[in-house]
Short mmCIF file of C-alpha atoms in Angstrom, two decimals:
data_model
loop_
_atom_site.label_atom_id
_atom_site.label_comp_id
_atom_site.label_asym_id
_atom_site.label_seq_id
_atom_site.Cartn_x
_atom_site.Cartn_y
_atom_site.Cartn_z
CA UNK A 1 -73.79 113.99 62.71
CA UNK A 2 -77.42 113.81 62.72
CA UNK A 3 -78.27 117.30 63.61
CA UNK A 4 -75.86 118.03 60.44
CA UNK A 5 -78.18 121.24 59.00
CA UNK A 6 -78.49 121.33 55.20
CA UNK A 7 -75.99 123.84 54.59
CA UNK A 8 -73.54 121.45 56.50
CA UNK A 9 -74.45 118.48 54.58
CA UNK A 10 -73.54 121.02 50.97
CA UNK A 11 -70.01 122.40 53.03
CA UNK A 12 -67.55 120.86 49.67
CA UNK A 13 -69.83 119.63 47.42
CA UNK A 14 -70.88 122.02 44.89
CA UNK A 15 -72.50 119.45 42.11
CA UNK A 16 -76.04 119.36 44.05
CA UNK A 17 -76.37 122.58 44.28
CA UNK A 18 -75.11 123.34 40.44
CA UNK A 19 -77.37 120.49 39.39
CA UNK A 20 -80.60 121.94 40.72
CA UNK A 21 -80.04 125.65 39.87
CA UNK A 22 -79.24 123.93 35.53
CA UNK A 23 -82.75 122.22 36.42
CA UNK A 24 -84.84 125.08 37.35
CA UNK A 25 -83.37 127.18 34.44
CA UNK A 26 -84.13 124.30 31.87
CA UNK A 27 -87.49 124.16 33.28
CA UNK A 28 -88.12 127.74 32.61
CA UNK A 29 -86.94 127.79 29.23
CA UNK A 30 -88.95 124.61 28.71
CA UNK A 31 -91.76 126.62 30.27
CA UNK A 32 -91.40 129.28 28.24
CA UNK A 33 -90.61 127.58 24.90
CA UNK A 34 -94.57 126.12 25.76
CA UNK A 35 -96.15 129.37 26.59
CA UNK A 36 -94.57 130.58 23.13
CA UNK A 37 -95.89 128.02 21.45
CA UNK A 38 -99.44 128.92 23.08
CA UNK A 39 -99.25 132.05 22.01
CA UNK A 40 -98.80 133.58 25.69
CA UNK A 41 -98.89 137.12 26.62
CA UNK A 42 -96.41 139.03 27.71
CA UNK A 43 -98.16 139.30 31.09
CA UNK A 44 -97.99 135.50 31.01
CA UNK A 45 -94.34 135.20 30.35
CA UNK A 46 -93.55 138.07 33.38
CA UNK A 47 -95.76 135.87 35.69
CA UNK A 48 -93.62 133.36 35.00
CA UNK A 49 -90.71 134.54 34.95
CA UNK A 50 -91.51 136.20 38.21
CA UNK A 51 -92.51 132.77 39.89
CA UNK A 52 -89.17 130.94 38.81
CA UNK A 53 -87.30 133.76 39.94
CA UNK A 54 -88.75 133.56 43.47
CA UNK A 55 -88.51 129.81 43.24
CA UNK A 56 -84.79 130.31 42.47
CA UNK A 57 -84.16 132.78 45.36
CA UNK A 58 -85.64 130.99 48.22
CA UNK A 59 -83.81 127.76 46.80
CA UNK A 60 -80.83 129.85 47.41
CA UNK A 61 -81.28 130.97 50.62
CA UNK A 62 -82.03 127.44 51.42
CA UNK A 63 -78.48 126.41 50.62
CA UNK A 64 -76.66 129.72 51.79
CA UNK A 65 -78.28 129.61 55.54
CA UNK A 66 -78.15 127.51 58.31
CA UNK A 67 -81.98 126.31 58.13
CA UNK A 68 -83.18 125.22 61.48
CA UNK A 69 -85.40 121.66 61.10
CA UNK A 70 -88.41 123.79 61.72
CA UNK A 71 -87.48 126.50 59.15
CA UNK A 72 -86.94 123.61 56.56
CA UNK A 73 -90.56 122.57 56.79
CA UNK A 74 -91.41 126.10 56.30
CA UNK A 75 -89.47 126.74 53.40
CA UNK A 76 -90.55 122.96 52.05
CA UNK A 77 -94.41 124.41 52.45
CA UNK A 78 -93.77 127.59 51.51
CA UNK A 79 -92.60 126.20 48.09
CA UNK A 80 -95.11 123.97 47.38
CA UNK A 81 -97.71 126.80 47.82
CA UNK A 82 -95.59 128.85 45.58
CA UNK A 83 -96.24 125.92 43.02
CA UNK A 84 -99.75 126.14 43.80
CA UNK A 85 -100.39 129.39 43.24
CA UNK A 86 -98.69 129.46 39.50
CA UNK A 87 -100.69 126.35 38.70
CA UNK A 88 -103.48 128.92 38.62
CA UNK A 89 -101.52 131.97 37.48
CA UNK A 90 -99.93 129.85 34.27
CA UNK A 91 -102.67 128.10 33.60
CA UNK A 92 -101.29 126.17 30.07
CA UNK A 93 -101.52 122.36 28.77
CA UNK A 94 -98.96 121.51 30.02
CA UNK A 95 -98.27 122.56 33.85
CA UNK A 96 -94.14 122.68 33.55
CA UNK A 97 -93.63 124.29 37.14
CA UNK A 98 -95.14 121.58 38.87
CA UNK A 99 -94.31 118.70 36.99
CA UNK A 100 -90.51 120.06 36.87
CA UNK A 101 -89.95 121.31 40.29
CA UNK A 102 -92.31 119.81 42.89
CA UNK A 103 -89.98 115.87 42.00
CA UNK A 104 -86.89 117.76 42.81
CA UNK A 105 -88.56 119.36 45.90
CA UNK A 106 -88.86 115.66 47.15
CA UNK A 107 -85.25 115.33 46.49
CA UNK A 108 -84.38 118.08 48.49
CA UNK A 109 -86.31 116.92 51.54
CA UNK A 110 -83.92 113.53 51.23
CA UNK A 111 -80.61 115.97 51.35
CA UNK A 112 -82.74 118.28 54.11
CA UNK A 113 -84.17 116.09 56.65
CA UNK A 114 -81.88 112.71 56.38
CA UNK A 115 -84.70 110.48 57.69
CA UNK A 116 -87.23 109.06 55.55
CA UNK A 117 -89.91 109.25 57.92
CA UNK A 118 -90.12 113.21 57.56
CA UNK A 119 -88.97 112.63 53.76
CA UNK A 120 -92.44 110.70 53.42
CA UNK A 121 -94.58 113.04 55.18
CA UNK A 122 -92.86 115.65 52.20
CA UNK A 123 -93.54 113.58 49.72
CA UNK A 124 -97.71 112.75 50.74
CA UNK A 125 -97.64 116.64 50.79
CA UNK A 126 -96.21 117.40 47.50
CA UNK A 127 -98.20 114.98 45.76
CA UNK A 128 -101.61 116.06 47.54
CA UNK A 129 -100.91 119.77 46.22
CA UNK A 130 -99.89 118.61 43.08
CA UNK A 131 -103.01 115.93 42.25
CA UNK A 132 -104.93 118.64 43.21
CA UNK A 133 -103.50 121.23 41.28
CA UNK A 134 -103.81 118.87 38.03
CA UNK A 135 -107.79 118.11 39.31
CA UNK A 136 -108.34 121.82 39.74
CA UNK A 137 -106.98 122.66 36.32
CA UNK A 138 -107.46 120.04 33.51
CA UNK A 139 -109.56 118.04 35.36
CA UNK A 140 -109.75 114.38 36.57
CA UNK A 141 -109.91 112.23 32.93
CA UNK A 142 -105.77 114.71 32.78
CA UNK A 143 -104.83 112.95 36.33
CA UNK A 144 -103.46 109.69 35.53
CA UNK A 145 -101.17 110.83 32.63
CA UNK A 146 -99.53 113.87 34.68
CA UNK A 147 -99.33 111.11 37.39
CA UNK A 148 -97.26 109.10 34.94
CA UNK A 149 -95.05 111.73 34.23
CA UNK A 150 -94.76 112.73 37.53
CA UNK A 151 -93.47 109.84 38.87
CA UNK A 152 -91.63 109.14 35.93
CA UNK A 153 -89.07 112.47 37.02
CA UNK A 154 -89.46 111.87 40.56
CA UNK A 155 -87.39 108.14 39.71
CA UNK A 156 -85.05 110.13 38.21
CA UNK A 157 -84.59 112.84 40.73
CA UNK A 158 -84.62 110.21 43.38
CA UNK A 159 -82.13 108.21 42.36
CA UNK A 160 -79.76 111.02 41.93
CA UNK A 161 -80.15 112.40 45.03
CA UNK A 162 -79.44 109.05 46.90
CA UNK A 163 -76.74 108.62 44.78
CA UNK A 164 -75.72 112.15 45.68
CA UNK A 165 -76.29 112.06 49.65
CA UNK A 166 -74.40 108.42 50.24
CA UNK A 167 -71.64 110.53 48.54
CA UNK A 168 -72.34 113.22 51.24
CA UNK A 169 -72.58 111.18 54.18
CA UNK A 170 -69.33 109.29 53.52
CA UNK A 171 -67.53 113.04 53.01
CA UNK A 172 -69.16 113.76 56.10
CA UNK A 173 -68.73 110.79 57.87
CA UNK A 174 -64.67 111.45 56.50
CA UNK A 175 -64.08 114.99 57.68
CA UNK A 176 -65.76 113.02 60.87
CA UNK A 177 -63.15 110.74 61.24
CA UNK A 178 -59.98 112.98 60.09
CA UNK A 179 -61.83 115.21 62.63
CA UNK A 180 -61.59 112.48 65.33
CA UNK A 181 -57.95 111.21 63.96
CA UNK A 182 -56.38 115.35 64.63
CA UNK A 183 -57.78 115.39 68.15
CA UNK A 184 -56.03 111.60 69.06
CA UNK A 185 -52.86 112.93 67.39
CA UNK A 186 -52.83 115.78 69.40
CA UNK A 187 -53.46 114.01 72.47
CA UNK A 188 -50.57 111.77 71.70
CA UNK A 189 -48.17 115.06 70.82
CA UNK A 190 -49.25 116.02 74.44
CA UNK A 191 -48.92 112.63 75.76
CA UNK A 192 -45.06 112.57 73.83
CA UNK A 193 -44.18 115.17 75.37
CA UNK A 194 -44.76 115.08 78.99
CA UNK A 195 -43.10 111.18 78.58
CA UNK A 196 -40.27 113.20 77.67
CA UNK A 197 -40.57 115.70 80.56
CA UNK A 198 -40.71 113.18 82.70
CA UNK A 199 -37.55 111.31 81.04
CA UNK A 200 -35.40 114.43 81.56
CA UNK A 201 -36.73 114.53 84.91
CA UNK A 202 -35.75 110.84 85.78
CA UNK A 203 -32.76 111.82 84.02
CA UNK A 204 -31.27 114.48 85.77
CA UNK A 205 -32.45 113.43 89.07
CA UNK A 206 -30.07 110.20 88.41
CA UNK A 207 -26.95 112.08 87.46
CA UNK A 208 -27.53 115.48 88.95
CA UNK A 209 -29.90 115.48 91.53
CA UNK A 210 -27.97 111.96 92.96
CA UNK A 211 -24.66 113.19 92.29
CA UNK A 212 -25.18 116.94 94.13
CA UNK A 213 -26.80 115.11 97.28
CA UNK A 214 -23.47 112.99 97.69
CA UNK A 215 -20.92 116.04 97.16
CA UNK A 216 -23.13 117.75 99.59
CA UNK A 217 -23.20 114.98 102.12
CA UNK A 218 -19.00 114.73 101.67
CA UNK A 219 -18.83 118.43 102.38
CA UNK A 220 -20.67 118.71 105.76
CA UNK A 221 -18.39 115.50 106.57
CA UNK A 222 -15.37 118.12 105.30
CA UNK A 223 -16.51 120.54 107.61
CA UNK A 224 -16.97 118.28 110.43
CA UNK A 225 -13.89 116.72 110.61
CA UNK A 226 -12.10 120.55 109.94
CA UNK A 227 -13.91 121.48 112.93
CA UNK A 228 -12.61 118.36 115.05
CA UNK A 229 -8.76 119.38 113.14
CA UNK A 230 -8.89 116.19 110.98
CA UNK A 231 -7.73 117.75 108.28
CA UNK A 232 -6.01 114.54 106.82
CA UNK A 233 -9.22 112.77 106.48
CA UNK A 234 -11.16 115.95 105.58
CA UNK A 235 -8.19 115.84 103.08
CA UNK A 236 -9.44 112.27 101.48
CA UNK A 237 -12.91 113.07 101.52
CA UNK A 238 -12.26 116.14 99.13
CA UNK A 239 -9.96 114.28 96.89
CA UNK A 240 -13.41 111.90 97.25
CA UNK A 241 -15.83 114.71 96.30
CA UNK A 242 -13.96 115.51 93.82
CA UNK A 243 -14.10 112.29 91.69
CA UNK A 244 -17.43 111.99 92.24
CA UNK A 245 -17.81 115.80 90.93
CA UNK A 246 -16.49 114.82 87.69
CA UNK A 247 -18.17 111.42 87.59
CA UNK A 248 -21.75 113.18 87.91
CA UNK A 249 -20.28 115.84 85.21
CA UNK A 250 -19.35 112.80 82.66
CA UNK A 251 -23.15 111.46 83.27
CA UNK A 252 -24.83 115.33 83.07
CA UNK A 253 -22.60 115.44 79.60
CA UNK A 254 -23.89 112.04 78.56
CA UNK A 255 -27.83 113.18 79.31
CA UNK A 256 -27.08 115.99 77.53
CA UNK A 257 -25.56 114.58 74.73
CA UNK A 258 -28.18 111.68 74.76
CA UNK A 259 -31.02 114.86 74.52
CA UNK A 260 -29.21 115.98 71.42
CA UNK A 261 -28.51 113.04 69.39
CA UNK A 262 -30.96 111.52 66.83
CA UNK A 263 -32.95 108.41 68.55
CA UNK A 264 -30.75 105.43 67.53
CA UNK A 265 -31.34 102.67 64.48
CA UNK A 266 -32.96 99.63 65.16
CA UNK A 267 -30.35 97.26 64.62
CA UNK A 268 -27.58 99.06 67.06
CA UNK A 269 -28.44 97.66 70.63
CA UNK A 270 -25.74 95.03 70.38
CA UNK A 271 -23.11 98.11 68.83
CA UNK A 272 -24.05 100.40 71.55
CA UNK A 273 -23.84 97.61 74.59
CA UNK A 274 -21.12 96.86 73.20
CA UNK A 275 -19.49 100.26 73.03
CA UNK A 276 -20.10 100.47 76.38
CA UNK A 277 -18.09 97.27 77.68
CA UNK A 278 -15.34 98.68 75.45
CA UNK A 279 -15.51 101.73 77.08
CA UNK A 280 -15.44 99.92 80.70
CA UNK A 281 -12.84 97.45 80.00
CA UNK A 282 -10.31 100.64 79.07
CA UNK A 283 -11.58 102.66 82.20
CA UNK A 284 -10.92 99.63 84.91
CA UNK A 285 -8.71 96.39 82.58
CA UNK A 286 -11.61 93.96 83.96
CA UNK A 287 -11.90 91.12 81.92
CA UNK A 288 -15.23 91.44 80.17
CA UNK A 289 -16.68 88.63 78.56
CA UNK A 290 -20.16 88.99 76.68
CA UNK A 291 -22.91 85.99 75.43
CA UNK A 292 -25.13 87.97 73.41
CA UNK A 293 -28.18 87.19 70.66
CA UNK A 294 -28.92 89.64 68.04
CA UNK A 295 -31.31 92.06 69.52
CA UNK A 296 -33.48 94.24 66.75
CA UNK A 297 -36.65 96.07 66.19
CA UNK A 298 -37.20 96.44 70.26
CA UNK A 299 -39.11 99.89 71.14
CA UNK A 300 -37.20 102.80 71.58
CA UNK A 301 -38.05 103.48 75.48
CA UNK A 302 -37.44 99.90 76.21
CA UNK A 303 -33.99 100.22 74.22
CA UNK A 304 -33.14 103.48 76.24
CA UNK A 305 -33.88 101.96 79.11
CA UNK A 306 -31.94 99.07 79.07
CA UNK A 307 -29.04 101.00 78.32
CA UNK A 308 -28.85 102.65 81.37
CA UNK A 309 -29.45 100.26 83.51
CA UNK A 310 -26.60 98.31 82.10
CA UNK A 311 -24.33 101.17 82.48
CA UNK A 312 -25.52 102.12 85.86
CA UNK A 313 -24.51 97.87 86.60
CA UNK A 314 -21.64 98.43 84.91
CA UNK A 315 -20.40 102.00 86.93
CA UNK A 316 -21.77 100.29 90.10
CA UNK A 317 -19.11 97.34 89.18
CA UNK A 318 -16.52 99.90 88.88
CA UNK A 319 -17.22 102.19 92.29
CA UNK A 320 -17.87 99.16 94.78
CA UNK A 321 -17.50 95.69 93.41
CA UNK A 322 -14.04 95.50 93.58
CA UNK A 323 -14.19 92.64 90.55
CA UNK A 324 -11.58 90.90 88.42
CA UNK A 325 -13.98 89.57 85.69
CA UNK A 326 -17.65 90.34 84.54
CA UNK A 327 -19.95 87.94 82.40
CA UNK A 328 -23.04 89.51 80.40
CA UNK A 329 -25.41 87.32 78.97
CA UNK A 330 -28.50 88.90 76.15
CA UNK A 331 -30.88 86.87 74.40
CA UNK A 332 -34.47 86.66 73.84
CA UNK A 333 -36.82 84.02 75.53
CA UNK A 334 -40.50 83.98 75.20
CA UNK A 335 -40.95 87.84 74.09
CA UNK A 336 -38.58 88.77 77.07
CA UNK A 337 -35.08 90.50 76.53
CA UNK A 338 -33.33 88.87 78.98
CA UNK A 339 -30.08 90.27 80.49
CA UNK A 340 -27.67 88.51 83.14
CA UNK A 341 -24.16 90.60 84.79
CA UNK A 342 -22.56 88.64 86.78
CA UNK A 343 -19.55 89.68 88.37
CA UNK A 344 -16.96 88.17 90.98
CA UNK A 345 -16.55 90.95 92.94
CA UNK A 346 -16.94 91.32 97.11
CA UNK A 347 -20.45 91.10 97.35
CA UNK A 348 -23.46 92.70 99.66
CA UNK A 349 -25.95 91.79 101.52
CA UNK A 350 -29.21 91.93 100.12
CA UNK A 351 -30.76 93.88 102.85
CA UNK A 352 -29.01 96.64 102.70
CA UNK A 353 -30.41 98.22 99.21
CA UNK A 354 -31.72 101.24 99.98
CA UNK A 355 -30.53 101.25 103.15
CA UNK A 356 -26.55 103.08 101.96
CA UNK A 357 -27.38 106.34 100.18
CA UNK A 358 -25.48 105.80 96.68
CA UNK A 359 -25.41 102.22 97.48
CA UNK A 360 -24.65 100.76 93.83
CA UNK A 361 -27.87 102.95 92.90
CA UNK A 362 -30.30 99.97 92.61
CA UNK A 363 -33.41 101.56 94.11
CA UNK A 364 -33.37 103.70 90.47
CA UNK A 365 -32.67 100.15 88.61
CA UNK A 366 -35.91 98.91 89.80
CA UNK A 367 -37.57 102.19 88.76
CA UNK A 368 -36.05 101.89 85.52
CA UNK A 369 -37.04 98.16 84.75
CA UNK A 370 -40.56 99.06 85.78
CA UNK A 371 -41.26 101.78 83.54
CA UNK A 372 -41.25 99.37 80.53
CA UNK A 373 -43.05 96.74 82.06
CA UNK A 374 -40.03 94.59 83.17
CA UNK A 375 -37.93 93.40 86.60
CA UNK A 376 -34.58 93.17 88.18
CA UNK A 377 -33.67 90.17 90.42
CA UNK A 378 -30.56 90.65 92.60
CA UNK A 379 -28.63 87.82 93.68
CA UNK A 380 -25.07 88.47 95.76
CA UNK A 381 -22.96 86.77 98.22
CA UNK A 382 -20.34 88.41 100.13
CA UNK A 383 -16.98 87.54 98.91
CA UNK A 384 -18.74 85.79 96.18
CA UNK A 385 -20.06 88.24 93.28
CA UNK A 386 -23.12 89.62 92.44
CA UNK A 387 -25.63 88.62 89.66
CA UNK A 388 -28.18 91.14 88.11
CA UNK A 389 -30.94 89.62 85.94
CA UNK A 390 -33.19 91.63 84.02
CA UNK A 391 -35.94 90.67 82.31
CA UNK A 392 -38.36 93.06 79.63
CA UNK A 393 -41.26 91.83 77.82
CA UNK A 394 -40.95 93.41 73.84
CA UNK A 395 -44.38 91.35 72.89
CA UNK A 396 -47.21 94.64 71.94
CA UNK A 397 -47.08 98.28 71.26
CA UNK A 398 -47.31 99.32 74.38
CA UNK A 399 -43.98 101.44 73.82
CA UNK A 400 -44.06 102.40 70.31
CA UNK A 401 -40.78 101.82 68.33
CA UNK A 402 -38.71 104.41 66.48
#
């Protein structure tokens, strides 16, 4: 923002501009009003018309293009001599043109440079030419009063263009900042949406992906044990593939469907866990039974998350557990959601996750539960049950909520 040029700095302000093009017209009616009153010629009144009229062109130039710091000192110098010279050419009583422009020449430099260092070496310029102008002219006993006078402008023209530029700097330093804000919103848009890549990805490779490698696996047992003649367990296994081919279509459905729908309120994780017990007591007449805490204003991903994995608990109940009753536990402790299913099921051994593709799918539960910052302790006894913990921290906005 520092190398801002002048024409920058005026980009949706119009006053300044307006302001100084009134005050170079009022000082050449208040010029001419004197030489009128002096009885000037009509040579006079074309030299000064002439001078005012350059004056008012190179003023607007300055505002209309991109000046260069370098070309602003040579427009700053090329005014003052400008001044200089009509000092001499309108020689009057009163010297209007320099007492009324060379204050708001000063000014400029403020808007111009933006550093009072260079606005200072203006301002020791412009008041050398015009003390000498005023010595050259009327003399040194006329110095202290057109001193008085102006300084007496250049207050005024000062403090309105301070005035003026904090009001430009804090536009600029605005567009700056709304500048800045577009670029971070776009880079979250971007960020948004390759998160949600990447959730259809995980998606589909958990319902899809998953469920296509096991049909295919089921098959090339098929066609093994066709090509041995064991056609009664090649029988099974397609009666098998077959559930599981409408099992992965119910979950591809539910992705879909999931894709579709409107991200859902706040205050409907309890409804929607609870849907889904419902939903698993009618599909296998376990007896559910459910310990749960209100659960609101969580982040959406976190929300989505847990979801799954407490359907993929519950389906993996349902496939392999073999269970006559399953307890669920959710509260909140310490900024955690905490979630317990316990069931009393057959059991596994520990060691084996990972180890049986499809094996209750748990190697994706731990993927899950680390994606929003949380984790999944497994405890099971054979013959016993199993117990799945989880545990997601809700404390920041790390997630965002919907």
């Amino acid at each position: 923002m520092d190398n801002t040029t002048f024409n920058d700095r005026l980009e949706g302000i119009g006053l300044s501009k307006i302001a100084y093009m009134v005050w170079i017209v009022l000082v050449y009616v208040a010029a001419i009003a004197i030489q009128v009153y002096e009885n000037a010629t009509v040579h006079d009144i074309v030299l000064l018309t002439l001078f005012s009229a350059i004056h008012f062109f190179l003023y607007y130039l300055s505002v209309s293009l991109q000046l260069s710091k370098k070309q602003s000192w040579f427009y700053i110098m090329l005014q003052i001599s400008l001044l200089f010279l009509s000092s001499f050419f309108l020689h009057t009583r009163i010297p209007i043109l320099l007492v009324g422009i060379l204050p708001m020449l000063i000014a400029q430099s403020i808007t111009i440079f933006n550093s009072w260092k260079k606005v200072f070496i203006a301002f020791i310029a412009i008041y050398a030419v015009y003390c000498n102008a005023i010595w050259l002219n009327y003399g040194s006993s006329e110095l202290p009063i057109f001193i008085l006078v102006f300084f007496f402008n250049l207050t005024l023209v000062v403090f309105y263009s301070v005035m003026y530029n904090r009001q430009v700097n804090a536009r600029i330093r605005m567009a700056y900042y709304l500048k800045d804000l577009e670029r971070v919103h776009k880079r979250v848009e971007e960020l948004t949406l390759a998160n949600e890549r990447q959730r259809m990805a995980r998606d589909l490779h958990d319902t899809l992906a998953q469920g296509l490698a096991g049909i295919i696996m089921q098959l090339e047992a098929v066609d093994s044990h066709l090509h041995n003649g064991n056609t009664e367990r090649a029988h099974e296994i397609i009666q098998h593939s077959m559930s599981q081919a409408r099992e992965t279509l119910r979950k591809s459905r539910t992705v879909i469907d999931d894709l579709r729908s409107v991200p859902v309120e706040k205050n409907s994780f309890n409804k929607q866990v609870l849907e889904q017990l419902e939903v698993f007591k009618q599909e296998t007449r376990i007896n559910v039974e459910l310990l749960e805490e209100p659960i609101v204003n969580i982040p959406y991903l976190v929300r989505e998350n847990c979801l799954y994995i407490i359907s993929e608990c519950l389906a993996n109940i349902k496939k392999h557990a073999n269970a006559e009753k399953v307890r669920m536990e959710m509260k909140i402790i310490n900024s955690e959601i905490v979630i317990k299913i316990r069931d009393n099921g057959i059991g596994f051994k520990k060691k084996s996750i990972g180890n049986h593709a499809g094996r209750y799918g748990l190697i994706g539960l731990f993927e899950r539960a680390r994606l929003i910052g949380g984790e999944i302790q497994i405890n099971s006894d054979i013959g016993i049950g199993t117990e799945i913990t989880m545990k997601v921290p809700i404390k920041g906005e790390a997630y965002g909520s919907v």
